[in-house]
Coordinates of N, CA and C and ligand atoms in Angstrom, one line a residue:
X1 N 113.4 66.9 90.2 CA 114.8 67.0 90.5 C 115.3 68.1 91.7
X2 N 115.8 68.1 92.6 CA 116.2 69.0 93.4 C 117.7 69.2 93.7
X3 N 118.4 70.2 93.4 CA 120.0 70.3 93.3 C 120.2 71.1 94.8
X4 N 119.4 71.6 95.5 CA 119.8 72.5 96.4 C 121.1 72.0 97.4
X5 N 120.9 70.6 97.6 CA 121.9 69.9 98.5 C 123.3 69.7 97.9
X6 N 123.4 69.9 96.9 CA 124.6 70.3 96.1 C 125.7 71.3 96.9
X7 N 124.9 72.2 97.5 CA 125.8 73.2 98.1 C 126.5 73.0 99.3
X8 N 126.3 71.6 99.7 CA 126.9 71.2 101.1 C 128.2 70.9 100.3
X9 N 128.6 70.4 99.1 CA 130.0 70.6 98.9 C 130.6 71.9 98.5
X10 N 131.8 71.9 99.2 CA 132.7 73.5 99.3 C 132.9 73.9 97.8
X11 N 133.3 73.1 96.9 CA 133.7 73.4 95.5 C 132.6 73.7 95.0
X12 N 131.2 73.3 94.9 CA 130.4 73.4 94.2 C 129.6 75.0 94.8
X13 N 129.9 74.9 96.1 CA 129.3 76.3 96.6 C 130.2 77.3 96.3
X14 N 131.3 77.3 96.1 CA 132.5 78.2 96.0 C 132.2 78.6 94.1
X15 N 132.2 77.6 93.5 CA 131.8 78.0 92.3 C 130.5 78.7 91.6
X16 N 129.2 78.2 92.4 CA 128.1 78.5 92.5 C 128.1 80.3 92.9
X17 N 128.9 80.2 93.9 CA 128.9 81.5 94.3 C 129.5 82.8 93.8
X18 N 130.5 82.0 93.0 CA 131.4 83.1 91.8 C 130.4 83.5 91.2
X19 N 129.6 82.6 90.5 CA 128.4 82.8 89.6 C 127.5 83.9 90.0
X20 N 127.3 83.8 91.4 CA 125.8 84.8 91.7 C 126.9 86.0 92.4
X21 N 128.2 85.9 92.4 CA 128.8 87.3 92.8 C 128.6 87.5 94.5
X22 N 128.4 86.4 95.1 CA 128.4 86.5 96.5 C 129.3 85.2 97.0
X23 N 129.4 85.5 98.7 CA 129.8 84.2 99.1 C 128.8 83.5 99.9
X24 N 128.6 82.1 99.8 CA 127.7 81.4 100.2 C 128.0 80.5 101.5
X25 N 127.0 80.6 102.5 CA 127.0 79.5 103.7 C 125.7 78.9 103.6
X26 N 126.1 77.7 103.6 CA 125.0 76.7 103.4 C 124.9 75.9 104.7
X27 N 124.0 75.7 105.4 CA 123.6 74.6 106.5 C 122.5 73.7 106.0
X28 N 122.9 72.4 106.7 CA 121.7 71.5 106.4 C 120.5 71.9 107.2
X29 N 120.8 72.4 108.5 CA 119.8 72.5 109.4 C 120.3 73.9 110.0
X30 N 119.3 74.9 110.4 CA 119.8 76.2 111.2 C 118.8 76.7 111.9
X31 N 119.0 77.6 112.8 CA 117.7 78.0 113.3 C 116.8 79.0 112.6
X32 N 117.8 80.1 112.0 CA 117.0 81.1 110.9 C 118.3 81.4 110.0
X33 N 118.0 81.5 108.7 CA 119.0 82.1 107.9 C 119.3 83.7 108.1
X34 N 118.0 84.3 108.5 CA 118.0 85.6 108.6 C 118.9 85.8 109.7
X35 N 118.7 85.3 111.0 CA 119.4 85.7 111.8 C 121.0 85.4 111.9
X36 N 121.4 84.3 111.3 CA 122.7 84.1 110.9 C 123.2 85.3 109.5
X37 N 122.6 85.6 108.8 CA 123.1 86.6 107.8 C 122.9 88.0 108.5
X38 N 122.4 88.2 109.4 CA 122.3 89.4 110.4 C 123.7 89.7 111.1
X39 N 123.8 88.3 111.7 CA 125.1 88.4 112.4 C 126.4 88.7 111.8
X40 N 126.3 87.6 110.4 CA 127.3 88.0 109.3 C 127.8 89.6 109.1
X41 N 126.6 89.9 108.7 CA 126.5 91.4 108.1 C 127.2 92.4 109.2
X42 N 126.7 92.2 110.6 CA 127.2 92.8 111.7 C 128.5 92.9 111.7
X43 N 129.1 91.6 111.6 CA 130.4 91.4 112.2 C 131.5 91.4 110.7
X44 N 130.8 91.6 109.7 CA 131.8 91.2 108.6 C 131.5 92.4 107.5
X45 N 132.3 93.6 107.2 CA 131.8 94.6 106.5 C 132.5 94.1 104.7
X46 N 132.7 93.1 104.5 CA 133.5 92.3 103.3 C 131.8 92.6 102.3
X47 N 132.3 91.6 101.1 CA 131.3 91.6 100.0 C 130.1 90.7 100.2
X48 N 129.2 90.5 99.5 CA 128.0 90.2 99.7 C 127.8 89.0 100.2
X49 N 126.9 88.6 100.8 CA 126.7 87.2 101.5 C 125.5 86.5 101.0
X50 N 125.3 85.3 101.2 CA 124.1 84.5 100.8 C 124.0 83.4 101.9
X51 N 122.9 83.4 102.8 CA 123.1 82.2 103.8 C 121.6 81.4 103.3
X52 N 121.9 80.2 102.9 CA 120.9 79.4 102.6 C 120.7 77.9 103.4
X53 N 119.6 77.6 103.7 CA 119.4 76.4 104.5 C 118.4 75.4 104.1
X54 N 118.7 74.2 104.4 CA 117.6 72.9 104.0 C 116.6 72.8 105.1
X55 N 116.9 73.5 106.2 CA 115.9 73.6 107.0 C 116.1 74.5 108.2
X56 N 115.2 75.1 108.7 CA 115.0 75.9 109.5 C 114.4 75.6 110.9
X57 N 115.1 75.8 112.2 CA 114.2 75.3 113.3 C 113.5 76.6 114.0
X58 N 114.1 77.5 113.8 CA 113.4 78.7 114.5 C 113.3 80.0 113.2
X59 N 112.5 79.7 112.0 CA 112.5 80.7 111.0 C 111.7 82.0 111.8
X60 N 111.7 82.9 111.1 CA 110.9 84.4 111.5 C 110.4 84.6 110.6
X61 N 108.9 84.9 110.7 CA 107.8 85.8 109.5 C 108.0 87.0 109.9
X62 N 107.0 87.8 109.1 CA 107.0 89.2 109.4 C 106.2 89.4 110.8
X63 N 106.6 90.6 111.6 CA 105.7 90.6 113.0 C 106.6 89.7 113.9
X64 N 105.7 89.2 114.8 CA 106.2 88.3 115.7 C 106.1 87.1 115.4
X65 N 105.3 86.7 113.9 CA 105.0 85.4 113.4 C 106.4 84.4 113.2
X66 N 106.6 83.2 113.6 CA 107.3 82.3 113.1 C 107.0 81.7 111.4
X67 N 108.1 81.3 111.1 CA 108.0 80.5 109.6 C 108.1 79.5 109.8
X68 N 107.0 78.6 109.4 CA 107.5 77.2 109.6 C 107.9 76.4 108.4
X69 N 108.6 75.3 108.4 CA 109.2 74.4 107.2 C 109.6 73.3 107.8
X70 N 109.2 72.3 106.7 CA 110.0 70.9 107.0 C 111.3 70.9 106.1
X71 N 111.8 69.8 106.6 CA 113.2 69.5 106.0 C 112.8 69.4 104.7
X72 N 113.9 70.1 104.0 CA 114.2 69.9 102.5 C 112.9 70.5 101.4
X73 N 111.9 71.1 102.3 CA 111.0 71.5 101.4 C 110.8 72.6 100.8
X74 N 111.6 73.7 101.4 CA 111.5 75.1 101.2 C 112.7 75.7 100.5
X75 N 112.5 76.6 100.0 CA 113.9 77.4 99.7 C 113.8 78.6 100.8
X76 N 114.9 78.5 101.6 CA 115.0 79.3 103.0 C 116.3 80.0 102.8
X77 N 116.3 81.4 102.3 CA 117.6 82.0 102.3 C 117.6 83.3 102.5
X78 N 118.7 84.2 102.9 CA 119.1 85.6 103.2 C 120.0 86.0 102.5
X79 N 119.8 87.4 101.9 CA 120.8 87.7 101.2 C 121.2 89.0 102.0
X80 N 122.5 89.5 102.0 CA 123.1 91.1 102.4 C 123.1 91.8 101.3
X81 N 122.7 93.1 101.4 CA 123.1 94.0 100.3 C 123.6 95.2 101.1
X82 N 125.0 95.5 100.5 CA 125.5 96.5 101.2 C 125.9 97.5 100.1
X83 N 125.5 99.0 100.1 CA 125.0 99.6 100.8 C 123.3 99.1 100.8
X84 N 122.6 99.5 101.6 CA 121.1 99.3 101.6 C 120.5 100.1 100.4
X85 N 120.1 99.2 99.4 CA 119.6 99.7 98.3 C 118.1 100.4 98.2
X86 N 117.5 100.4 99.7 CA 116.3 101.0 99.7 C 116.1 100.8 101.2
X87 N 114.8 101.5 101.6 CA 114.5 101.3 103.0 C 113.8 99.9 102.8
X88 N 114.1 99.1 104.3 CA 113.9 97.9 104.3 C 112.4 97.0 103.9
X89 N 111.5 98.2 104.6 CA 109.8 97.9 104.3 C 109.7 97.9 102.3
X90 N 110.6 98.9 101.7 CA 110.3 99.0 100.4 C 110.9 97.7 99.9
X91 N 112.2 97.4 100.0 CA 113.0 96.4 99.5 C 112.3 95.1 99.8
X92 N 111.6 94.7 100.7 CA 111.0 93.7 101.2 C 109.7 93.4 99.8
X93 N 109.2 94.5 99.8 CA 108.0 94.8 98.8 C 108.4 94.3 97.7
X94 N 109.4 95.0 96.9 CA 109.9 94.7 95.8 C 110.8 93.4 95.4
X95 N 110.9 92.6 96.6 CA 111.7 91.4 96.8 C 110.3 90.4 96.3
X96 N 109.1 90.5 96.6 CA 108.0 89.9 96.3 C 107.9 89.9 94.3
X97 N 108.2 91.0 94.1 CA 108.3 91.1 92.6 C 109.7 90.2 92.1
X98 N 110.5 90.4 92.9 CA 111.7 89.4 92.3 C 111.4 88.0 92.2
X99 N 110.8 87.5 93.4 CA 110.0 86.1 93.2 C 109.3 85.7 92.1
X100 N 108.7 86.7 91.8 CA 107.5 86.5 90.5 C 108.4 86.1 89.4
X101 N 109.3 87.4 89.5 CA 110.1 87.2 88.0 C 111.0 86.0 88.0
X102 N 111.3 85.7 89.1 CA 112.1 84.6 89.3 C 111.5 83.1 88.6
X103 N 110.2 83.3 89.0 CA 109.5 81.7 89.0 C 108.9 81.8 87.7
X104 N 108.6 83.0 86.8 CA 108.1 83.1 85.6 C 108.9 82.2 84.8
X105 N 110.3 82.3 84.4 CA 110.7 81.6 83.2 C 110.8 80.1 84.0
X106 N 110.6 79.5 85.1 CA 110.5 78.3 85.4 C 109.1 77.7 85.2
X107 N 108.3 78.3 84.7 CA 107.0 77.9 83.9 C 105.7 78.3 85.0
X108 N 105.9 79.2 86.1 CA 105.2 79.3 87.2 C 104.4 80.7 86.6
X109 N 103.2 80.7 86.1 CA 102.5 82.0 85.5 C 101.5 82.2 86.8
X110 N 100.7 83.0 86.5 CA 99.5 83.5 87.6 C 99.7 83.6 88.8
X111 N 100.9 84.4 89.1 CA 101.2 84.7 90.5 C 100.8 86.0 90.7
X112 N 100.4 86.2 92.2 CA 99.9 87.5 92.7 C 100.7 87.8 93.8
X113 N 100.4 89.3 94.1 CA 101.4 89.5 95.1 C 100.5 90.6 96.1
X114 N 100.1 90.1 97.1 CA 99.3 90.5 98.5 C 100.2 91.3 99.2
X115 N 99.8 92.5 99.6 CA 100.9 93.3 100.1 C 100.8 92.8 101.6
X116 N 102.0 93.4 102.2 CA 103.2 94.0 101.4 C 103.9 93.2 100.8
X117 N 104.4 91.8 101.0 CA 105.3 91.2 100.1 C 104.9 89.7 100.2
X118 N 103.7 89.3 100.1 CA 103.2 87.8 100.1 C 103.0 87.5 98.5
X119 N 103.7 86.4 98.2 CA 103.6 86.0 96.7 C 102.5 84.7 96.6
X120 N 101.5 84.8 96.2 CA 100.4 84.0 95.9 C 100.2 83.1 94.7
X121 N 99.9 82.1 94.8 CA 99.4 81.3 93.6 C 98.1 80.5 94.0
X122 N 97.4 80.3 92.9 CA 96.2 79.5 93.0 C 95.7 79.6 94.4
X123 N 95.3 80.8 94.6 CA 94.7 80.9 96.4 C 95.3 80.6 97.4
X124 N 96.6 80.5 97.3 CA 97.4 80.3 98.5 C 98.7 81.0 98.6
X125 N 99.2 81.4 99.9 CA 100.6 82.2 99.8 C 101.6 80.7 99.5
X126 N 102.5 81.2 98.6 CA 103.6 80.2 98.4 C 105.0 80.7 98.9
X127 N 105.1 82.3 99.1 CA 106.2 83.2 99.5 C 106.0 84.0 100.2
X128 N 107.1 84.5 101.1 CA 106.8 85.5 101.8 C 108.3 86.2 102.3
X129 N 108.5 87.5 102.3 CA 109.7 88.2 102.1 C 109.9 88.9 103.4
X130 N 111.0 89.1 104.1 CA 111.3 89.9 105.2 C 112.6 90.6 105.1
X131 N 112.5 92.0 105.8 CA 114.1 92.6 105.4 C 114.1 93.2 106.7
X132 N 115.8 93.3 107.2 CA 116.2 93.8 108.4 C 117.0 94.9 107.9
X133 N 116.9 96.3 108.5 CA 118.1 96.9 107.6 C 118.7 97.4 109.1
X134 N 119.8 97.9 108.4 CA 121.0 98.6 109.4 C 121.3 99.9 108.8
X135 N 122.4 100.5 109.5 CA 123.2 102.0 108.9 C 123.4 101.4 107.5
X136 N 124.2 100.5 107.5 CA 124.7 100.3 106.1 C 124.6 99.4 104.9
X137 N 123.7 98.6 105.8 CA 123.1 97.2 104.8 C 121.7 96.9 105.1
X138 N 121.1 96.0 104.1 CA 120.1 95.4 104.7 C 120.1 94.1 104.2
X139 N 119.2 93.1 105.2 CA 119.2 91.6 105.0 C 118.0 91.4 104.6
X140 N 117.7 90.6 103.4 CA 116.6 90.2 103.0 C 116.4 88.6 102.8
X141 N 115.4 88.3 103.6 CA 114.8 86.9 103.7 C 113.9 86.5 102.9
X142 N 114.0 85.3 102.4 CA 112.9 84.8 101.5 C 112.5 83.5 101.8
X143 N 111.5 82.9 102.0 CA 110.9 81.4 102.4 C 109.8 81.3 101.0
X144 N 110.3 80.2 100.2 CA 109.4 79.8 99.3 C 109.2 78.4 99.6
X145 N 107.6 78.1 99.4 CA 107.2 76.7 99.6 C 107.2 75.9 98.4
X146 N 108.1 74.8 98.2 CA 108.1 74.4 97.2 C 107.7 72.7 97.1
X147 N 108.5 72.1 97.9 CA 108.0 70.7 97.6 C 107.0 70.0 98.6
X148 N 106.4 70.9 99.6 CA 105.3 70.6 100.3 C 104.1 69.8 99.8
X149 N 103.7 68.6 100.3 CA 102.6 67.8 99.8 C 101.1 68.6 100.8
X150 N 101.5 68.4 102.1 CA 100.8 69.1 102.9 C 101.3 70.4 103.8
X151 N 100.9 71.2 103.9 CA 101.2 72.5 104.7 C 100.8 72.3 106.3
X152 N 101.7 72.6 107.2 CA 101.4 72.5 108.7 C 99.9 73.2 108.8
X153 N 99.0 72.2 109.7 CA 97.7 72.7 110.2 C 97.6 74.4 110.5
X154 N 98.3 74.9 111.1 CA 98.4 76.4 111.3 C 98.5 77.0 110.3
X155 N 98.9 76.6 109.1 CA 99.0 77.6 107.7 C 98.4 77.0 106.6
X156 N 97.7 76.0 106.8 CA 96.9 75.1 106.0 C 96.0 75.7 105.0
X157 N 95.1 76.4 106.1 CA 94.1 77.1 105.3 C 94.6 78.5 104.2
X158 N 95.7 79.1 104.3 CA 96.0 80.2 103.4 C 97.4 79.8 102.7
X159 N 98.1 78.8 102.9 CA 99.4 78.6 102.3 C 99.1 77.3 101.2
X160 N 100.2 77.5 100.4 CA 100.3 76.2 99.3 C 101.6 76.4 98.8
X161 N 101.9 75.1 98.2 CA 103.2 75.0 97.8 C 103.4 74.8 96.0
X162 N 104.6 75.1 95.4 CA 104.7 75.0 94.0 C 104.2 73.7 93.8
X163 N 104.7 72.6 94.5 CA 104.3 71.3 94.3 C 102.8 71.0 94.2
X164 N 102.1 71.5 95.2 CA 100.6 71.4 95.3 C 99.8 72.0 94.1
X165 N 100.7 73.2 93.4 CA 100.0 73.7 92.2 C 100.5 73.0 91.4
X166 N 101.1 72.2 91.1 CA 101.3 71.5 90.2 C 102.7 71.6 89.5
X167 N 103.8 72.3 90.2 CA 104.8 72.7 89.5 C 106.3 72.1 90.0
X168 N 107.1 71.0 90.0 CA 108.1 70.7 90.3 C 109.5 71.6 90.2
X169 N 109.7 72.3 91.0 CA 110.9 73.3 90.9 C 112.3 72.9 91.7
X170 N 113.3 72.9 90.9 CA 114.6 72.6 91.4 C 115.0 74.1 92.5
X171 N 115.2 73.8 93.6 CA 115.5 74.9 94.5 C 116.8 75.8 94.0
X172 N 117.8 74.8 93.6 CA 118.9 75.7 93.2 C 118.8 76.4 92.2
X173 N 118.2 76.1 91.1 CA 117.7 76.9 89.9 C 116.9 78.1 90.5
X174 N 116.0 77.9 91.4 CA 115.2 78.8 91.7 C 115.9 80.1 92.8
X175 N 117.0 79.6 93.5 CA 117.9 80.2 94.4 C 118.7 81.1 93.4
X176 N 119.3 80.6 92.2 CA 120.0 81.6 91.2 C 119.1 82.7 90.7
X177 N 117.6 82.3 90.4 CA 117.2 83.4 89.7 C 116.7 84.5 90.5
X178 N 116.4 83.8 91.9 CA 116.0 84.9 92.9 C 117.2 86.0 93.0
X179 N 118.3 85.3 93.1 CA 119.3 86.4 93.3 C 119.7 87.3 92.2
X180 N 119.5 86.8 91.0 CA 119.7 87.8 89.9 C 118.4 88.5 89.9
X181 N 117.3 88.4 90.2 CA 116.2 89.4 90.2 C 116.4 90.1 91.4
X182 N 116.9 89.9 92.5 CA 117.1 90.6 93.7 C 118.2 92.0 93.2
X183 N 119.4 91.4 92.5 CA 120.3 92.4 91.9 C 119.5 93.3 91.1
X184 N 118.8 93.0 90.3 CA 118.0 93.8 89.6 C 117.3 95.1 90.2
X185 N 116.7 94.4 91.2 CA 115.5 95.5 92.2 C 116.6 96.3 93.2
X186 N 117.9 95.6 93.4 CA 118.9 96.5 94.2 C 119.5 97.7 93.5
X187 N 118.8 98.0 92.0 CA 119.4 99.4 91.4 C 118.3 100.1 91.6
X188 N 118.4 101.2 92.4 CA 117.1 102.2 92.4 C 116.8 102.9 91.1
X189 N 117.3 102.7 90.1 CA 116.8 103.0 88.6 C 115.8 101.8 88.4
X190 N 115.8 101.0 89.0 CA 114.9 99.9 88.4 C 113.6 99.7 89.3
X191 N 113.6 100.7 90.5 CA 112.3 100.7 91.4 C 111.0 101.0 90.6
X192 N 110.9 102.5 89.8 CA 109.7 102.4 89.4 C 109.0 101.4 88.5
X193 N 109.8 100.6 87.8 CA 109.3 99.3 86.9 C 109.1 98.5 88.0
X194 N 109.6 98.3 88.8 CA 109.2 97.0 89.8 C 107.9 97.3 90.5
X195 N 107.7 98.7 90.9 CA 106.6 99.2 91.4 C 105.4 99.1 90.7
X196 N 105.6 99.3 89.1 CA 104.6 99.2 88.1 C 104.3 97.6 88.4
X197 N 104.8 96.8 88.3 CA 104.9 95.2 88.2 C 104.3 94.9 89.4
X198 N 104.6 95.2 90.7 CA 103.9 95.0 91.7 C 102.5 95.4 91.6
X199 N 101.9 96.6 91.2 CA 100.8 97.2 90.9 C 99.8 96.2 90.2
X200 N 100.8 95.7 88.9 CA 100.1 94.9 87.9 C 99.5 93.4 88.7
X201 N 100.5 92.8 89.2 CA 100.2 91.4 90.0 C 99.7 91.9 91.3
X202 N 99.2 92.8 91.8 CA 98.4 92.9 93.0 C 97.3 92.2 92.9
X203 N 96.9 91.6 94.3 CA 95.5 90.9 94.4 C 95.1 92.0 95.6
X204 N 95.8 92.8 96.1 CA 95.0 94.1 97.3 C 94.6 94.8 96.8
X205 N 95.1 95.7 95.7 CA 94.3 96.9 95.0 C 93.0 96.6 94.6
X206 N 92.3 97.6 94.8 CA 90.9 97.8 94.3 C 90.1 96.7 95.2
X207 N 90.5 96.3 96.3 CA 89.8 95.3 97.1 C 89.5 95.8 98.4
X208 N 88.2 95.5 99.2 CA 88.0 96.0 100.4 C 89.0 94.8 101.3
X209 N 89.7 96.0 102.2 CA 90.5 95.3 103.2 C 90.3 95.4 104.7
X210 N 90.9 94.7 105.7 CA 90.8 94.9 106.8 C 92.0 95.1 107.4
X211 N 92.4 96.5 107.9 CA 93.9 96.6 108.3 C 94.1 96.5 110.0
X212 N 95.1 95.7 110.6 CA 95.2 95.5 111.5 C 96.7 96.0 112.0
X213 N 96.9 97.1 112.8 CA 98.0 97.8 113.2 C 98.3 97.7 114.9
X214 N 99.6 97.5 115.0 CA 99.7 97.7 116.4 C 99.2 98.7 116.9
X215 N 98.8 99.0 118.2 CA 98.2 100.3 118.7 C 97.0 100.9 118.6
X216 N 96.6 100.4 117.3 CA 95.4 101.0 117.0 C 94.0 100.0 116.4
X217 N 92.6 100.3 116.7 CA 91.8 99.7 116.4 C 91.4 99.1 114.9
X218 N 91.4 97.9 114.8 CA 91.3 97.7 113.3 C 90.0 98.4 112.2
X219 N 90.8 98.6 111.1 CA 89.8 99.3 110.3 C 89.7 98.9 109.1
X220 N 88.3 99.1 108.1 CA 88.1 98.6 107.0 C 88.2 99.9 105.8
X221 N 88.4 99.3 104.9 CA 88.3 100.3 103.7 C 88.8 99.8 102.4
X222 N 88.9 100.5 101.3 CA 89.2 99.9 99.8 C 90.6 100.3 99.7
X223 N 91.4 99.2 99.3 CA 93.0 99.5 99.0 C 92.9 100.3 97.6
X224 N 93.2 101.5 97.6 CA 93.2 102.3 96.2 C 94.5 102.3 95.5
X225 N 95.4 102.3 96.5 CA 96.8 102.7 95.6 C 98.1 102.2 96.4
X226 N 99.1 102.0 95.6 CA 100.3 101.6 96.5 C 101.3 102.8 96.3
X227 N 101.7 103.4 97.4 CA 102.7 104.5 97.0 C 104.0 104.4 96.8
X228 N 104.9 105.1 96.1 CA 106.2 104.7 95.5 C 106.9 104.4 97.0
X229 N 106.7 104.5 98.0 CA 107.5 104.1 99.2 C 107.1 102.8 99.9
X230 N 106.0 102.2 98.9 CA 105.5 100.9 99.5 C 104.2 101.1 100.4
X231 N 103.7 102.1 100.8 CA 102.8 102.2 101.6 C 101.5 102.0 100.7
X232 N 100.5 101.2 101.8 CA 99.3 101.0 100.9 C 98.3 102.2 101.3
X233 N 97.7 102.5 100.3 CA 96.8 103.9 100.7 C 95.2 103.1 100.5
X234 N 94.6 103.4 101.8 CA 93.2 102.6 102.0 C 92.2 104.2 102.2
X235 N 91.4 103.7 101.3 CA 90.1 104.7 101.6 C 89.2 104.3 102.4
X236 N 89.0 105.1 103.5 CA 88.0 104.9 104.3 C 86.9 105.8 104.4
X237 N 85.9 105.7 105.0 CA 84.9 106.7 105.4 C 85.4 108.2 105.8
X238 N 86.3 107.9 106.6 CA 86.9 108.9 107.1 C 88.0 109.8 106.6
X239 N 88.4 108.9 105.5 CA 89.5 109.7 104.7 C 90.4 108.5 104.1
X240 N 91.9 109.0 103.8 CA 92.6 108.1 103.2 C 93.6 107.8 104.5
X241 N 94.1 106.5 104.6 CA 95.0 105.9 105.4 C 96.1 105.4 104.5
X242 N 97.4 106.0 105.2 CA 98.4 105.1 104.5 C 99.2 104.0 105.4
X243 N 98.8 102.9 105.1 CA 99.3 101.9 105.9 C 100.7 101.6 105.8
X244 N 101.7 101.6 106.7 CA 103.1 101.2 106.4 C 103.7 100.1 106.9
X245 N 103.1 99.7 108.3 CA 103.1 98.4 108.5 C 101.7 97.6 109.2
X246 N 101.7 96.5 109.5 CA 100.7 95.9 109.8 C 100.2 94.8 109.1
X247 N 98.8 94.3 109.4 CA 98.3 93.0 108.8 C 97.3 93.5 107.6
X248 N 97.1 93.3 106.5 CA 95.9 93.5 105.6 C 95.3 92.1 105.3
X249 N 94.1 92.1 105.7 CA 93.4 91.1 105.2 C 92.2 91.5 104.0
X250 N 92.3 90.7 102.9 CA 91.4 90.9 102.0 C 90.2 90.4 102.3
X251 N 89.0 91.1 101.9 CA 87.6 90.7 102.6 C 87.1 90.5 101.1
X252 N 86.6 89.4 100.9 CA 85.6 88.7 99.6 C 86.2 89.1 98.5
Ligands
LIG301 C1 106.4 86.5 106.0 O1 106.1 86.3 105.1 O2 106.1 86.1 107.2 C2 108.1 86.3 105.6 C3 108.7 85.0 105.8 C4 110.2 85.2 105.5 C5 110.6 83.7 105.7 C6 112.1 83.7 105.2 S1 112.7 82.1 105.3 C7 114.3 82.5 105.0 C8 114.4 83.8 106.0 N1 115.0 83.3 107.3 C9 114.0 83.6 108.3 O3 114.1 83.4 109.5 N2 112.9 84.0 107.7 C10 113.1 84.4 106.3

């Protein structure tokens, strides 16, 4: 059973929004919830918002990547936090922890976190997080593969879905739980515990990795630590490198 479409009803939306402490904008289809939430955040300095969609036609992933999703298969949402609770990169990393904490009570265990903010399950990516900051707010966008039977050929090798891993998850329940967990990590007092949880669930730490960053040649080394600002510390033959942006591929 999936109840996300109930948000199309304004009465349900407003009751649910009151429960979550945010005003909710629901779209059956939109280009990108992230673009819309950023637009709202720029134009409206009022309370917290949540933009959610049943389909995105131009979803963004990290970097220049797009985020592919078929209709009604994914949880696609963007939340605005004002003031910004952390630097965008750190908040996106902690959002990965929020997703794992939201899924745990819904019966999904064995979740792993790949630096910086990918959530993995049974050898495939099921969720990704993206944050955009401005002077007085941050917009966090999360996409979770929920009901897909097959993934698009471009991502089929590395991605999976909750359904493919044997979990039937109601996107409305997941939305509520992720929102609560984001509210937890939005409190800086909870950052140390969330970072500890990230390190515990990491599938990147203690592994050989290849790092690709714009403007420099790819390099390899061992991921030895996660710094408190979210940087990945990689031990190379030439010393330690702090990776703040870029792609990390786990080698074997
Ligand atoms: C990544 O892993 O590359 C981050 C993916 C983030 C995707 C979500 S889906 C909801 C929100 N709207 C977007 O356009 N992107 C984010």
